[in-house]
């Protein structure tokens, strides 16, 4: 008997709205200044009300927290600061009973150097199975052409270990040794950890840094065939024993290099679309749709059961690894005036500050997020327009406490403020007195209400998560226009939505060639307002600055009513 997941539809992830959050940052229940599972449980009503359907939790495992928990010291337990395994189970049940799925992190490329495996490995004799759980070398000359990801902190992918008397390999921080996937014991251990959470009922796993599992001479040690084989082994184990689960690949590579991670529908169900994200910001700043249409043209088709994961921001820097050197210079200039806003190869800012707190731009970008082919991922706090703190180290400036109300510590915690894991945002524009959930709930015009309405609207249609995409090419390049279309096999019905977005800060006219839809009526989805019928003439529209339209193309009433 396979173990069932909480979702009833095997393709649930295609219609999901994912909300990314950190337990530590969401709600503190016991006044120690650190968010925890009981706190998160107490905020599930809020998340349900927002309409999100899947909660992605950042790593919550025991960890020295030198990489905010991506440095794991035990794969099968909960960090005591956040609660107990029992608290996690209660959270999982509570989320499931609200119809929400749960996505957690499977960080298997590396562990913390405090993981007992590494502690044992450094003491074990060279060449022994215990030593070989990690990747060792007598010198630091191997794999010389492999890029350094955390370029601000690390000078090499090798670090010397005094105890072992050898170098060990790490693609990220030097306190995060890479596991050695050439050792079958590693896969066995990964399978055990994976099953531990899947048996409990976790619905989905984000495979962190999954491109780097193997190392081979003369390569960049990325996307190797051995890596794909290992992921397929994990997927086969899931398919053999569980139903309705999902694996999401974190692969920061070009669309053509990401494509193989879907396999023939037998590797990962989902993968983030990393290169699209910076190009959305480029298109906005250049007031030109080309960066978006160009990257989508380079995006290969994916198997039917697969899905892209779309995001505007996340817990990391806005990565610029997947743009050209010129584009990178442009992005740095346009979006990070202060050098403190930059880290590694990217920009460490939240959505609202990135777009100068301009409400129309925030809405425009979200309209793309919610109407592009894929599953949208909302980063906690962005639904209320939270700000960041570029004076905190690493990428912590975008990981500050959630702002619930104007009370002490933004309602996040009753601790003395100095005890909080990070200070709350306090500046006059983004500070918790100005930006918080409580205020926005009582304001019908708030970003929070807007986001909630848009999420609810998107959920009424299957076309956004499942349909095809076709760009129109009007002369005015400040206008991005596309048709989403979906034939629903189970109902024999179809949905067609025309999306039109104005990337410019000024009003723009546009004429669309809608010849394939002559006679149909575009109905604006937010207000259900019918627009003039489509004829064989170009269809004229005028768009206010940064505005967008979602128009459902419906058959004209005459054609659906029987003749009198
Ligand atoms: C995570 C980062 C983390 C890194 C190393 C990434 O993919 O998103 O936050 O620092 O993995 O674990
Ligand atoms: Ca706590």
Coordinates of C-alpha atoms and ligand atoms in Angstrom, one line a residue:
X1 CA 0.0 0.0 0.0
X2 CA 1.4 3.4 -1.0
X3 CA 1.2 6.1 1.6
X4 CA -1.1 8.9 0.5
X5 CA -0.2 12.5 0.5
X6 CA -2.7 15.1 1.8
X7 CA -3.7 16.4 -1.6
X8 CA -6.3 14.5 -3.6
X9 CA -5.1 15.5 -7.1
X10 CA -1.7 14.0 -8.1
X11 CA -1.0 17.3 -10.0
X12 CA -2.0 19.5 -7.1
X13 CA 1.3 21.4 -7.3
X14 CA 0.2 22.8 -10.7
X15 CA -2.7 24.8 -9.1
X16 CA -0.8 25.6 -5.9
X17 CA -0.1 29.0 -4.5
X18 CA 3.1 28.6 -2.5
X19 CA 4.0 30.8 0.5
X20 CA 7.6 30.7 1.6
X21 CA 8.3 31.4 5.3
X22 CA 10.8 30.9 8.0
X23 CA 9.5 29.4 11.2
X24 CA 12.0 31.5 13.1
X25 CA 10.7 34.7 11.5
X26 CA 6.9 34.2 11.7
X27 CA 5.6 34.1 15.3
X28 CA 7.3 33.5 18.6
X29 CA 4.9 31.7 21.1
X30 CA 7.1 31.6 24.2
X31 CA 8.7 35.0 24.4
X32 CA 12.3 33.9 23.7
X33 CA 12.6 36.1 20.7
X34 CA 12.6 33.2 18.2
X35 CA 9.7 32.1 16.0
X36 CA 8.5 28.6 16.6
X37 CA 6.0 25.9 15.5
X38 CA 3.3 26.7 18.1
X39 CA 3.6 30.3 16.9
X40 CA 3.2 29.3 13.3
X41 CA 0.2 27.2 14.1
X42 CA -1.4 30.2 15.7
X43 CA -1.0 32.1 12.4
X44 CA -2.5 29.5 10.1
X45 CA -5.8 31.3 10.0
X46 CA -4.0 34.3 8.5
X47 CA -2.4 32.1 5.8
X48 CA -5.6 30.3 5.0
X49 CA -7.4 33.7 4.7
X50 CA -4.7 34.9 2.4
X51 CA -5.6 32.0 0.2
X52 CA -2.2 30.3 -0.2
X53 CA -2.4 26.6 -0.6
X54 CA 1.1 25.3 0.1
X55 CA 3.5 26.3 2.9
X56 CA 7.2 26.1 2.1
X57 CA 9.3 26.1 5.3
X58 CA 12.9 27.1 5.3
X59 CA 15.2 24.6 7.1
X60 CA 14.1 24.0 10.7
X61 CA 16.5 21.2 11.6
X62 CA 19.1 21.2 14.4
X63 CA 21.9 23.4 13.1
X64 CA 24.6 25.8 14.3
X65 CA 22.7 28.4 12.1
X66 CA 25.8 29.7 10.3
X67 CA 23.8 29.6 7.1
X68 CA 20.4 30.1 8.6
X69 CA 19.8 26.4 8.9
X70 CA 21.0 25.3 5.5
X71 CA 23.9 23.9 7.6
X72 CA 22.2 20.9 9.0
X73 CA 23.5 18.9 11.9
X74 CA 20.7 16.4 12.1
X75 CA 18.3 15.6 9.2
X76 CA 15.6 13.9 11.3
X77 CA 14.8 16.3 14.1
X78 CA 13.6 19.8 14.8
X79 CA 15.8 22.6 16.1
X80 CA 14.9 23.0 19.8
X81 CA 14.5 26.7 19.4
X82 CA 11.6 26.1 17.0
X83 CA 9.9 23.3 19.0
X84 CA 9.8 19.6 18.9
X85 CA 9.0 16.9 16.4
X86 CA 5.6 16.7 18.0
X87 CA 5.1 20.4 17.4
X88 CA 6.0 19.8 13.8
X89 CA 3.5 17.0 13.5
X90 CA 0.8 19.2 15.0
X91 CA 1.7 21.9 12.5
X92 CA 1.5 19.4 9.7
X93 CA -1.9 18.1 10.8
X94 CA -3.2 21.7 11.3
X95 CA -2.0 22.7 7.8
X96 CA -3.5 19.6 6.2
X97 CA -6.8 20.1 8.0
X98 CA -7.0 23.5 6.4
X99 CA -6.4 22.0 2.9
X100 CA -2.8 23.3 2.8
X101 CA 0.1 21.2 1.6
X102 CA 3.5 21.4 3.2
X103 CA 6.9 21.7 1.4
X104 CA 10.1 21.3 3.4
X105 CA 13.8 21.4 2.6
X106 CA 15.9 18.4 1.6
X107 CA 19.5 19.8 1.8
X108 CA 21.6 16.9 0.7
X109 CA 24.5 18.5 -1.2
X110 CA 26.2 19.3 2.1
X111 CA 25.9 19.1 5.9
X112 CA 27.1 21.4 8.7
X113 CA 30.7 20.6 9.8
X114 CA 29.0 20.0 13.2
X115 CA 27.1 17.0 11.8
X116 CA 28.2 13.8 13.5
X117 CA 29.0 12.3 10.1
X118 CA 31.6 15.0 9.5
X119 CA 33.0 14.8 13.0
X120 CA 33.4 11.1 12.6
X121 CA 34.8 11.5 9.1
X122 CA 37.7 13.7 10.1
X123 CA 38.8 11.2 12.8
X124 CA 38.3 8.1 10.6
X125 CA 41.3 6.7 8.7
X126 CA 41.8 8.0 5.2
X127 CA 40.0 5.8 2.6
X128 CA 37.6 4.3 5.3
X129 CA 33.8 4.3 4.6
X130 CA 33.3 6.8 7.5
X131 CA 35.9 9.2 6.0
X132 CA 34.4 8.8 2.6
X133 CA 31.0 10.2 3.4
X134 CA 32.7 13.5 2.3
X135 CA 34.9 14.5 -0.5
X136 CA 38.6 14.7 0.4
X137 CA 41.9 15.5 -1.3
X138 CA 45.5 15.7 -0.4
X139 CA 45.8 19.0 -2.3
X140 CA 43.5 21.9 -3.3
X141 CA 44.2 21.7 -7.0
X142 CA 41.4 19.4 -8.2
X143 CA 38.3 20.8 -10.0
X144 CA 40.1 24.1 -10.5
X145 CA 37.5 25.6 -12.9
X146 CA 34.5 25.2 -10.7
X147 CA 33.0 28.6 -9.8
X148 CA 32.8 29.8 -6.2
X149 CA 29.2 30.6 -5.3
X150 CA 29.7 32.5 -2.1
X151 CA 32.3 34.7 -3.7
X152 CA 32.2 37.4 -1.0
X153 CA 33.2 34.9 1.7
X154 CA 35.1 32.0 0.1
X155 CA 38.3 32.0 -1.9
X156 CA 38.3 28.3 -2.7
X157 CA 36.0 25.3 -2.9
X158 CA 38.5 23.4 -0.8
X159 CA 39.2 23.9 2.9
X160 CA 42.0 22.4 5.0
X161 CA 41.0 20.2 7.9
X162 CA 43.6 20.0 10.6
X163 CA 42.2 16.9 12.2
X164 CA 41.9 14.9 9.0
X165 CA 45.1 16.3 7.6
X166 CA 43.4 16.7 4.2
X167 CA 41.3 19.2 2.2
X168 CA 37.6 18.8 2.0
X169 CA 35.3 20.0 -0.8
X170 CA 32.5 22.6 -0.3
X171 CA 30.5 24.4 -2.9
X172 CA 29.1 26.8 -0.3
X173 CA 30.5 28.1 3.0
X174 CA 33.6 26.3 4.3
X175 CA 31.6 25.1 7.3
X176 CA 29.4 23.2 4.9
X177 CA 31.3 20.1 3.6
X178 CA 29.8 18.5 0.5
X179 CA 28.6 14.9 0.9
X180 CA 30.3 12.3 -1.3
X181 CA 27.6 10.8 -3.6
X182 CA 30.0 8.3 -5.0
X183 CA 29.7 6.6 -1.7
X184 CA 26.4 4.5 -1.8
X185 CA 26.1 5.0 2.0
X186 CA 25.3 8.6 1.3
X187 CA 22.3 7.8 -0.9
X188 CA 21.1 5.3 1.7
X189 CA 21.2 8.0 4.4
X190 CA 19.4 10.5 2.2
X191 CA 16.7 8.0 1.5
X192 CA 16.2 7.4 5.2
X193 CA 15.9 11.1 5.9
X194 CA 13.5 11.6 3.0
X195 CA 11.3 8.7 4.1
X196 CA 11.3 10.0 7.7
X197 CA 9.4 13.2 6.6
X198 CA 7.4 11.6 3.8
X199 CA 6.1 8.9 6.2
X200 CA 5.0 11.7 8.5
X201 CA 2.9 13.1 5.7
X202 CA 5.0 15.9 4.3
X203 CA 3.8 16.7 0.8
X204 CA 6.8 18.1 -1.0
X205 CA 10.5 18.5 -0.8
X206 CA 12.7 21.3 -2.1
X207 CA 15.9 19.8 -3.3
X208 CA 18.4 22.4 -2.3
X209 CA 21.5 23.0 -4.5
X210 CA 20.8 19.8 -6.3
X211 CA 23.0 20.5 -9.4
X212 CA 26.2 19.9 -7.4
X213 CA 25.9 16.4 -6.1
X214 CA 28.9 14.9 -8.0
X215 CA 32.4 16.0 -8.8
X216 CA 34.3 15.0 -12.0
X217 CA 37.7 16.1 -13.3
X218 CA 37.6 18.5 -16.3
X219 CA 34.0 19.6 -15.6
X220 CA 32.3 22.4 -13.7
X221 CA 31.0 19.7 -11.4
X222 CA 27.4 20.8 -12.2
X223 CA 24.5 19.0 -13.9
X224 CA 26.6 15.8 -14.3
X225 CA 24.9 12.6 -15.6
X226 CA 25.6 11.0 -12.3
X227 CA 23.7 13.7 -10.5
X228 CA 20.6 13.1 -12.7
X229 CA 20.9 9.4 -12.0
X230 CA 20.9 10.0 -8.2
X231 CA 17.9 12.3 -8.3
X232 CA 16.0 9.7 -10.4
X233 CA 16.8 7.1 -7.8
X234 CA 15.3 9.3 -5.1
X235 CA 12.2 10.0 -7.3
X236 CA 11.7 6.3 -8.0
X237 CA 11.8 5.6 -4.3
X238 CA 9.1 8.3 -3.8
X239 CA 6.9 6.9 -6.6
X240 CA 7.2 3.4 -5.3
X241 CA 6.0 4.1 -1.8
X242 CA 4.0 7.3 -1.8
X243 CA 1.3 9.1 -3.7
X244 CA 0.7 12.8 -4.5
X245 CA 4.1 14.1 -3.4
X246 CA 6.2 16.6 -5.2
X247 CA 9.9 17.3 -5.6
X248 CA 11.0 20.8 -6.4
X249 CA 14.5 21.3 -7.9
X250 CA 16.6 24.3 -6.8
X251 CA 18.9 24.6 -9.9
X252 CA 20.2 28.1 -10.6
X253 CA 21.1 27.4 -14.2
X254 CA 19.9 28.4 -17.7
X255 CA 16.5 27.0 -18.8
X256 CA 18.2 24.5 -21.2
X257 CA 20.4 23.2 -18.3
X258 CA 17.4 23.0 -16.0
X259 CA 15.2 21.1 -18.5
X260 CA 17.0 17.7 -17.8
X261 CA 16.0 17.9 -14.1
X262 CA 12.4 17.2 -15.2
X263 CA 13.7 14.0 -17.0
X264 CA 10.9 12.3 -18.9
X265 CA 8.6 13.4 -16.1
X266 CA 10.5 10.9 -13.8
X267 CA 13.0 13.2 -12.1
X268 CA 11.7 16.4 -10.4
X269 CA 8.0 17.5 -10.7
X270 CA 9.0 21.2 -10.4
X271 CA 12.0 23.4 -10.8
X272 CA 12.4 27.1 -10.1
X273 CA 12.7 29.4 -13.2
X274 CA 15.7 31.3 -12.0
X275 CA 16.6 33.2 -15.2
X276 CA 13.1 34.6 -15.7
X277 CA 13.1 36.5 -12.4
X278 CA 15.9 39.1 -13.0
X279 CA 14.6 39.6 -16.5
X280 CA 11.2 40.7 -15.1
X281 CA 13.0 43.4 -13.2
X282 CA 15.0 44.3 -16.3
X283 CA 11.9 44.6 -18.4
X284 CA 10.3 46.8 -15.8
X285 CA 13.3 49.2 -15.5
X286 CA 13.9 49.3 -19.3
X287 CA 10.2 49.6 -20.0
X288 CA 10.7 47.0 -22.7
X289 CA 9.2 43.5 -22.9
X290 CA 12.1 42.0 -24.7
X291 CA 14.1 40.6 -21.7
X292 CA 10.9 38.6 -20.8
X293 CA 9.9 37.4 -24.2
X294 CA 13.5 36.5 -25.0
X295 CA 14.0 34.3 -21.9
X296 CA 10.6 32.6 -22.4
X297 CA 11.6 31.9 -26.0
X298 CA 14.7 30.1 -24.7
X299 CA 12.6 28.1 -22.2
X300 CA 12.1 24.6 -23.5
X301 CA 8.8 22.7 -23.2
X302 CA 8.6 20.4 -20.2
X303 CA 6.7 17.1 -19.6
X304 CA 3.0 17.3 -19.0
X305 CA 3.3 16.4 -15.3
X306 CA 5.9 19.0 -14.7
X307 CA 5.8 22.6 -13.6
X308 CA 7.9 25.7 -13.3
X309 CA 8.2 27.4 -9.9
X310 CA 7.9 31.2 -10.3
X311 CA 9.0 33.9 -7.8
X312 CA 9.8 37.6 -7.6
X313 CA 11.8 37.3 -4.4
X314 CA 13.0 34.7 -1.9
X315 CA 15.2 34.4 1.2
X316 CA 18.4 34.7 -0.8
X317 CA 19.9 37.5 -2.8
X318 CA 18.2 38.3 -6.1
X319 CA 20.7 36.2 -8.0
X320 CA 22.3 37.6 -11.1
X321 CA 24.3 34.5 -12.0
X322 CA 22.0 33.7 -14.9
X323 CA 22.3 37.1 -16.8
X324 CA 25.1 38.4 -19.1
X325 CA 27.8 40.6 -17.7
X326 CA 26.2 43.7 -19.3
X327 CA 22.8 42.8 -17.9
X328 CA 24.4 42.3 -14.5
X329 CA 26.0 45.8 -14.6
X330 CA 22.7 47.2 -15.5
X331 CA 20.8 45.4 -12.8
X332 CA 23.3 46.5 -10.1
X333 CA 23.1 50.1 -11.3
X334 CA 19.3 50.1 -11.5
X335 CA 18.5 48.2 -8.3
X336 CA 21.3 48.5 -5.8
X337 CA 22.6 52.1 -5.7
X338 CA 24.2 51.4 -2.3
X339 CA 27.0 48.8 -2.5
X340 CA 25.6 47.4 0.8
X341 CA 22.6 46.2 -1.2
X342 CA 24.9 43.7 -3.0
X343 CA 26.1 40.3 -1.9
X344 CA 27.9 37.6 -3.9
X345 CA 26.5 37.7 -7.4
X346 CA 23.2 39.4 -6.5
X347 CA 21.1 42.0 -4.7
X348 CA 19.9 41.5 -1.1
X349 CA 16.6 43.4 -1.0
X350 CA 13.0 42.8 -0.7
X351 CA 10.3 43.3 -3.4
X352 CA 8.9 46.7 -2.1
X353 CA 12.2 48.5 -1.7
X354 CA 13.4 47.1 -5.0
X355 CA 10.6 49.0 -6.8
X356 CA 10.9 52.1 -4.6
X357 CA 7.8 51.1 -2.7
X358 CA 5.7 52.0 -5.8
X359 CA 2.4 50.3 -5.3
X360 CA 1.6 50.1 -9.0
X361 CA 4.9 48.4 -9.8
X362 CA 4.4 45.9 -7.0
X363 CA 1.0 45.1 -8.4
X364 CA 2.3 44.8 -11.9
X365 CA 5.1 42.4 -11.0
X366 CA 2.6 40.3 -9.0
X367 CA 0.2 40.2 -11.9
X368 CA 3.0 38.6 -14.0
X369 CA 3.9 36.2 -11.2
X370 CA 0.3 35.1 -10.9
X371 CA -0.5 34.8 -14.7
X372 CA 2.7 33.3 -16.1
X373 CA 2.9 29.6 -16.8
X374 CA 4.0 28.0 -13.5
X375 CA 3.2 27.9 -9.8
X376 CA 3.6 31.3 -8.0
X377 CA 5.6 31.5 -4.8
X378 CA 5.0 34.4 -2.5
X379 CA 7.8 35.3 0.0
X380 CA 6.5 36.0 3.5
X381 CA 6.0 39.7 4.2
X382 CA 5.9 40.7 0.5
X383 CA 2.1 40.5 0.7
X384 CA 2.2 43.6 3.0
X385 CA 5.2 45.3 1.3
X386 CA 7.7 44.7 4.0
X387 CA 11.1 46.4 3.8
X388 CA 14.6 45.1 4.4
X389 CA 17.6 45.9 6.6
X390 CA 20.8 46.0 4.5
X391 CA 22.9 46.5 7.7
X392 CA 22.3 42.9 8.8
X393 CA 25.0 40.5 7.6
X394 CA 24.8 37.8 4.9
X395 CA 21.2 37.7 3.4
X396 CA 19.6 38.3 6.8
X397 CA 18.3 41.7 5.8
X398 CA 15.4 40.0 4.1
X399 CA 14.7 37.6 6.9
X400 CA 13.5 39.9 9.7
X401 CA 10.4 39.2 11.9
X402 CA 7.0 39.3 10.3
X403 CA 5.2 42.5 11.0
X404 CA 1.8 41.7 12.5
X405 CA 0.7 44.8 14.3
X406 CA 2.1 48.1 15.7
X407 CA 2.7 46.7 19.2
X408 CA 6.1 45.8 20.7
X409 CA 8.2 43.8 18.3
X410 CA 5.6 44.1 15.6
X411 CA 3.4 41.6 17.5
X412 CA 6.0 38.9 16.6
X413 CA 7.3 38.3 20.1
X414 CA 6.8 39.5 23.7
X415 CA 10.6 39.3 24.3
X416 CA 12.6 42.3 25.3
X417 CA 13.5 43.8 21.9
X418 CA 17.3 43.2 22.3
X419 CA 16.6 39.4 22.6
X420 CA 14.9 39.0 19.1
X421 CA 16.9 36.8 16.7
X422 CA 17.0 39.9 14.4
X423 CA 15.6 43.4 15.0
X424 CA 12.3 44.2 13.5
X425 CA 12.3 46.8 10.7
X426 CA 11.9 50.2 12.3
X427 CA 12.4 53.0 9.7
X428 CA 9.5 55.4 9.0
X429 CA 8.5 54.0 5.6
X430 CA 8.8 50.2 6.1
X431 CA 8.8 50.0 9.9
X432 CA 6.2 47.9 11.7
X433 CA 4.2 50.9 12.8
X434 CA 3.6 51.8 9.2
X435 CA 3.6 48.3 7.6
X436 CA 1.8 45.6 9.4
X437 CA -0.9 42.9 8.9
X438 CA -3.4 44.4 11.4
X439 CA -3.5 47.8 9.8
X440 CA -3.8 46.4 6.3
X441 CA -6.6 44.0 7.3
X442 CA -8.6 47.1 8.4
X443 CA -7.8 49.0 5.2
X444 CA -9.8 47.8 2.2
X445 CA -7.3 49.5 -0.2
X446 CA -4.2 47.8 1.3
X447 CA -1.7 45.7 -0.6
X448 CA -2.7 42.8 1.6
X449 CA -6.4 43.0 0.5
X450 CA -5.2 43.4 -3.1
X451 CA -3.0 40.3 -2.9
X452 CA -5.8 38.3 -1.3
X453 CA -8.2 39.2 -4.1
X454 CA -5.7 38.4 -6.8
X455 CA -4.9 35.0 -5.2
X456 CA -8.6 34.2 -5.0
X457 CA -9.1 35.3 -8.6
X458 CA -6.2 33.2 -9.9
X459 CA -7.6 30.1 -8.0
X460 CA -10.9 30.3 -9.9
X461 CA -9.1 29.3 -13.1
X462 CA -7.0 26.3 -14.1
X463 CA -5.6 28.1 -17.1
X464 CA -2.9 30.0 -15.1
X465 CA -1.3 26.9 -13.6
X466 CA -1.9 24.5 -16.5
X467 CA -2.5 26.4 -19.7
X468 CA -0.3 27.2 -22.7
X469 CA 1.4 30.6 -23.3
X470 CA 1.5 32.5 -26.5
X471 CA 3.0 36.0 -26.7
X472 CA 1.4 38.6 -29.0
X473 CA 3.8 41.1 -30.7
X474 CA 2.2 44.5 -30.8
X475 CA 4.4 47.3 -32.1
X476 CA 4.6 49.1 -28.8
X477 CA 7.3 47.1 -26.9
X478 CA 6.3 48.7 -23.6
X479 CA 3.3 46.4 -23.7
X480 CA 3.6 42.7 -22.8
X481 CA 0.6 40.8 -24.1
X482 CA 0.0 37.1 -24.0
X483 CA -2.7 34.5 -24.3
X484 CA -3.1 31.7 -21.8
X485 CA -5.2 28.8 -23.0
X486 CA -6.3 25.6 -21.3
X487 CA -8.5 22.7 -22.5
X488 CA -9.8 21.0 -19.4
X489 CA -9.8 17.3 -20.3
X490 CA -12.0 16.3 -17.5
X491 CA -14.8 18.8 -18.1
X492 CA -14.5 19.2 -21.9
X493 CA -14.4 22.9 -21.3
X494 CA -11.7 25.5 -22.1
X495 CA -10.4 28.7 -20.7
X496 CA -8.7 31.5 -22.6
X497 CA -7.3 34.6 -20.9
X498 CA -5.6 37.5 -22.6
X499 CA -3.2 39.3 -20.3
X500 CA -1.9 42.7 -21.1
X501 CA 0.7 44.6 -19.0
X502 CA 2.1 48.1 -19.4
X503 CA 5.7 48.1 -18.3
X504 CA 6.0 51.9 -18.7
X505 CA 5.6 54.6 -16.1
X506 CA 3.4 56.5 -18.6
X507 CA 0.0 55.6 -20.1
X508 CA 0.4 53.6 -23.3
X509 CA -1.8 52.8 -26.3
X510 CA -1.7 49.4 -28.0
X511 CA -3.3 47.6 -30.9
X512 CA -3.6 43.8 -30.6
X513 CA -4.0 41.4 -33.5
X514 CA -6.7 39.1 -32.1
X515 CA -7.7 37.6 -35.5
X516 CA -8.0 34.1 -34.1
X517 CA -10.7 35.3 -31.6
X518 CA -13.0 37.3 -33.9
X519 CA -16.5 37.5 -32.4
X520 CA -15.4 36.8 -28.8
X521 CA -16.0 39.2 -25.9
X522 CA -13.1 40.0 -23.6
X523 CA -14.3 40.2 -20.0
X524 CA -12.1 41.9 -17.5
X525 CA -11.7 39.5 -14.6
X526 CA -11.4 41.7 -11.6
X527 CA -14.7 43.5 -12.2
X528 CA -16.3 41.0 -14.6
X529 CA -16.7 43.9 -17.0
X530 CA -17.4 43.1 -20.7
X531 CA -15.2 44.9 -23.2
X532 CA -16.2 45.5 -26.9
X533 CA -16.3 42.4 -29.0
X534 CA -13.2 41.4 -31.0
X535 CA -13.4 42.1 -34.7
X536 CA -11.0 41.4 -37.6
X537 CA -9.6 44.9 -37.0
X538 CA -6.7 45.5 -34.6
X539 CA -8.1 45.6 -31.1
X540 CA -7.2 48.9 -29.4
X541 CA -6.6 49.3 -25.7
X542 CA -5.2 52.1 -23.5
X543 CA -3.3 51.2 -20.4
X544 CA -2.6 53.5 -17.4
X545 CA 1.0 53.6 -16.1
X546 CA 2.1 50.1 -14.8
X547 CA -1.4 48.8 -15.2
X548 CA -2.4 45.3 -16.4
X549 CA -5.6 43.7 -17.7
X550 CA -6.7 40.0 -17.4
X551 CA -9.4 39.5 -20.0
X552 CA -11.2 36.2 -20.3
X553 CA -12.2 35.6 -23.9
X554 CA -15.7 34.4 -23.9
X555 CA -18.0 33.3 -26.8
X556 CA -20.4 36.2 -27.7
X557 CA -23.8 35.6 -26.1
X558 CA -25.5 35.2 -29.6
X559 CA -23.4 32.2 -30.4
X560 CA -24.2 30.4 -27.1
X561 CA -28.0 31.2 -27.1
X562 CA -30.2 29.0 -29.3
X563 CA -31.9 31.1 -32.1
X564 CA -35.4 32.3 -31.2
Ligands
LIG1 C1 19.9 28.3 -0.2 C2 20.7 29.3 0.5 C3 21.9 28.6 1.1 C4 22.6 27.6 0.1 C5 23.6 26.8 0.8 C6 20.8 27.7 -1.2 O1 20.3 27.1 -2.3 O2 18.7 28.8 -0.8 O3 20.0 30.1 1.4 O4 22.8 29.5 1.7 O5 21.7 26.8 -0.5 O6 23.0 25.8 1.6
LIG2 CA1 10.1 31.0 20.6

